[in-house]
Coordinates of C-alpha atoms in Angstrom, one line a residue:
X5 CA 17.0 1.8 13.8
X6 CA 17.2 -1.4 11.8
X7 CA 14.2 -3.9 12.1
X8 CA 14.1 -7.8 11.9
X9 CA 11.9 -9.6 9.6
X10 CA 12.3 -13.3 11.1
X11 CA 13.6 -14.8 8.2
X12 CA 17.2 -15.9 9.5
X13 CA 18.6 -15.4 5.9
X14 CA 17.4 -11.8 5.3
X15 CA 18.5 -10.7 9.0
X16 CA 22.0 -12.0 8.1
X17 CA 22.6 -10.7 5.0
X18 CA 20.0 -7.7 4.6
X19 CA 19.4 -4.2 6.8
X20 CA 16.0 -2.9 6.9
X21 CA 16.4 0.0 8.8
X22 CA 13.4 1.9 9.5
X23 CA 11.4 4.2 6.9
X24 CA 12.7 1.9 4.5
X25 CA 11.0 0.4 1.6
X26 CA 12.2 -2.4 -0.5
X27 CA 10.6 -4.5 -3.7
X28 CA 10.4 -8.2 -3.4
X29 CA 10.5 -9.9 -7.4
X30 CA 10.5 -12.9 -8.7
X31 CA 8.1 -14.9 -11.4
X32 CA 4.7 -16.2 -10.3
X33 CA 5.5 -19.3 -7.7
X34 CA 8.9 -18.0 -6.3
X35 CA 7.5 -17.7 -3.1
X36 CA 7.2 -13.7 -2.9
X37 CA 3.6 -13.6 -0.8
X38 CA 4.3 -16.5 1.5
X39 CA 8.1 -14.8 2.4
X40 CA 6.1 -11.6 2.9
X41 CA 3.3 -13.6 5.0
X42 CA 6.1 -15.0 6.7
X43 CA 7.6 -11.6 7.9
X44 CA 3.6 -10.5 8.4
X45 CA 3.6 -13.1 11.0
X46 CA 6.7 -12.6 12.8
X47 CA 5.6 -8.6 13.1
X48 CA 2.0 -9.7 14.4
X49 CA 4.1 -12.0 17.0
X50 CA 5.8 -9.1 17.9
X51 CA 2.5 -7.4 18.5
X52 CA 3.7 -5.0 15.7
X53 CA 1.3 -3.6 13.7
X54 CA 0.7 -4.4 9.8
X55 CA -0.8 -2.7 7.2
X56 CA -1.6 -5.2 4.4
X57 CA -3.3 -4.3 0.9
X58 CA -4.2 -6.8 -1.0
X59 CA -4.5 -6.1 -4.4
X60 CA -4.3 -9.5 -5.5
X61 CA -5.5 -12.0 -3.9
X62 CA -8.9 -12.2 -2.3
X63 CA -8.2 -10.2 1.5
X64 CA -10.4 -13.0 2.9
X65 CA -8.1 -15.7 2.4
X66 CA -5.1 -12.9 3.7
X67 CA -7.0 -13.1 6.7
X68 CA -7.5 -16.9 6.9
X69 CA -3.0 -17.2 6.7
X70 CA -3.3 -15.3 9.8
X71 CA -6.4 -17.3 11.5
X72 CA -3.4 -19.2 14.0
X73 CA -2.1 -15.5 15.4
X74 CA -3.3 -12.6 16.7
X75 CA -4.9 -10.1 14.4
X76 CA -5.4 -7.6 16.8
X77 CA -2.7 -5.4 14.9
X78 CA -3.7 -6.3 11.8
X79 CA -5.5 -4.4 8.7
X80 CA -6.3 -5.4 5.6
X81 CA -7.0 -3.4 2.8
X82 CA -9.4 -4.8 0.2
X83 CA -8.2 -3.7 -3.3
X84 CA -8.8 -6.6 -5.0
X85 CA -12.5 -6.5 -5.5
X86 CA -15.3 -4.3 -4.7
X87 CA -18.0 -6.9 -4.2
X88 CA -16.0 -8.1 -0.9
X89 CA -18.0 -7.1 2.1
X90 CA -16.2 -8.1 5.4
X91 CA -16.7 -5.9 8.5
X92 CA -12.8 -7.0 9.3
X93 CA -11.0 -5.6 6.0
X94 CA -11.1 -1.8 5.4
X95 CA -13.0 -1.1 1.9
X96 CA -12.9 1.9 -0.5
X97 CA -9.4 2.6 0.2
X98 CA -7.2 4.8 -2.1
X99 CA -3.7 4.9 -1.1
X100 CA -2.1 8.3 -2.1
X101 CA -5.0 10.0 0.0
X102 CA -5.7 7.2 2.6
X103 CA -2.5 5.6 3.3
X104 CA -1.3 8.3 5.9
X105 CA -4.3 8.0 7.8
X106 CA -3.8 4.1 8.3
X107 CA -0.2 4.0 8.9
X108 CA -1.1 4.6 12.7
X109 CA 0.8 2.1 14.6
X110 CA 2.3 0.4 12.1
X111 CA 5.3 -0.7 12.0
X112 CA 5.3 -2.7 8.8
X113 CA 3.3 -2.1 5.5
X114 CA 2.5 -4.7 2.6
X115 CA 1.6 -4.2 -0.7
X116 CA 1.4 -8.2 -2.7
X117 CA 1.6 -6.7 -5.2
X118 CA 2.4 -3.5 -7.6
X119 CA 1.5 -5.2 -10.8
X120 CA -1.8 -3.8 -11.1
X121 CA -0.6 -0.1 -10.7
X122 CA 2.4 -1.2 -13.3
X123 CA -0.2 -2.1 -16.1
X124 CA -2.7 0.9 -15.2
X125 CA -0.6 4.0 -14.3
X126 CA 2.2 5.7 -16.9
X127 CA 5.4 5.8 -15.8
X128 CA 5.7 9.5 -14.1
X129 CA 1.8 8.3 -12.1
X130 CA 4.2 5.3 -11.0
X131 CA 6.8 7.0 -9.9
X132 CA 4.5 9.5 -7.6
X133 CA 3.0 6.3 -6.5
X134 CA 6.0 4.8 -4.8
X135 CA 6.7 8.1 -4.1
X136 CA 4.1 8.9 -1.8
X137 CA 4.1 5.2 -0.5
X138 CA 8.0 6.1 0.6
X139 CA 7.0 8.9 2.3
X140 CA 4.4 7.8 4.1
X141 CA 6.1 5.3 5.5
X142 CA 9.6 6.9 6.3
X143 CA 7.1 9.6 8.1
X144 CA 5.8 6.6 10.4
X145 CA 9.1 4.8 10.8
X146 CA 7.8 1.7 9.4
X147 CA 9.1 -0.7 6.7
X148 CA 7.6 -1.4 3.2
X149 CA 7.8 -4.3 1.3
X150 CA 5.9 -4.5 -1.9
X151 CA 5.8 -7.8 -4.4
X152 CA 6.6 -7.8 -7.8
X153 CA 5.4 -10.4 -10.4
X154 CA 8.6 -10.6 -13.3
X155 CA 7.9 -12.0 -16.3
X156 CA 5.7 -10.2 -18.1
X157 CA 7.7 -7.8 -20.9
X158 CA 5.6 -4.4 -20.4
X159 CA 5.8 -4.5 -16.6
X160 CA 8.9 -5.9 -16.6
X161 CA 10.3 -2.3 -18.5
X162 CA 8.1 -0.4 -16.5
X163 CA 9.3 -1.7 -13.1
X164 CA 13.4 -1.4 -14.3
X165 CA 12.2 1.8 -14.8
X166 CA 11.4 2.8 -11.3
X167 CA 13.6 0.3 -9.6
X168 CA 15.7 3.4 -8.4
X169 CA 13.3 4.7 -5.5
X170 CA 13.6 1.4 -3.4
X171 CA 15.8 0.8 -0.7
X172 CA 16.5 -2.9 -1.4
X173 CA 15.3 -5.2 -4.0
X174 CA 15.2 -8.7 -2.9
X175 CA 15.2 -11.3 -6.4
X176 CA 14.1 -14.9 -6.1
X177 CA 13.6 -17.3 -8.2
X178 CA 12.4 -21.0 -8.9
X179 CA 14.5 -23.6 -8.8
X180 CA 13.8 -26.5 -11.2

């Protein structure tokens, strides 16, 4: 089955069908977290449950973009710092042994973004990464979108290394 994302331009022009999982690039300021907010929101409308890890940006300020929905069918997944303490945003969270155990009821996953596990992993720990991130979520018949920072020469080689295992890549850019 294909899912909408409630961007008018991506339905249009772009399938997401589900078990799918596609990166979202661009450099810093292109908009990549607010267009995956954006589709966050429209899911949580839906009463569609997301699975959010934030690796970085603070997950309290994830939560506060959603403070004007309902975040009944929302998680967030703190990996951006481990002195965060919230009762609302699941902590100590590793995702190639966690991530199937979370992926109840969700129909859409986020990861803003993979820049982190670009700089820290080799390339084959990479791959396995995304690997296991695409399986768990073609198991749950959800959709995946994960953010990419371009711009920075090491990651950038890296990520045109693995580039292959998405779906969908979705580019944008800033406009001067």
């Amino acid at each position: 089955m294909i899912m909408r994302v409630g961007v008018k331009i991506l339905d249009e022009i772009v399938d997401f069908p589900e078990g799918s999982v596609s990166l979202v690039f661009g450099p810093i300021g292109s908009g990549k977290s607010k267009l995956v907010r954006t589709i966050t929101k429209y899911f949580l409308s839906l009463d569609k449950g997301v699975l959010y890890l934030s690796v970085e940006e603070d997950p309290r300020r994830v939560l506060f973009y959603f403070s004007n929905v309902n975040i009944e069918k929302l998680k967030v997944v703190n990996l951006f710092s481990d002195i965060i303490r919230d009762p609302r945003i699941i902590q100590g969270f590793n995702i190639t042994s966690d991530l199937k155990n979370v992926m109840k009821d969700v129909s859409l996953l986020i990861l803003d973004s993979i820049n982190e596990f670009a700089l820290q992993l080799d390339v084959n720990q990479l791959i396995l990464f995304i690997k296991t991130i695409i399986a768990t979520v073609y198991a749950s018949n959800a959709i995946a979108l994960i953010t990419y920072n371009s711009g920075n020469d090491d990651t950038d080689y890296v990520m045109s290394m693995v580039e292959y295992l998405f779906d969908g890549i979705i580019q944008l850019d800033v406009e001067e």
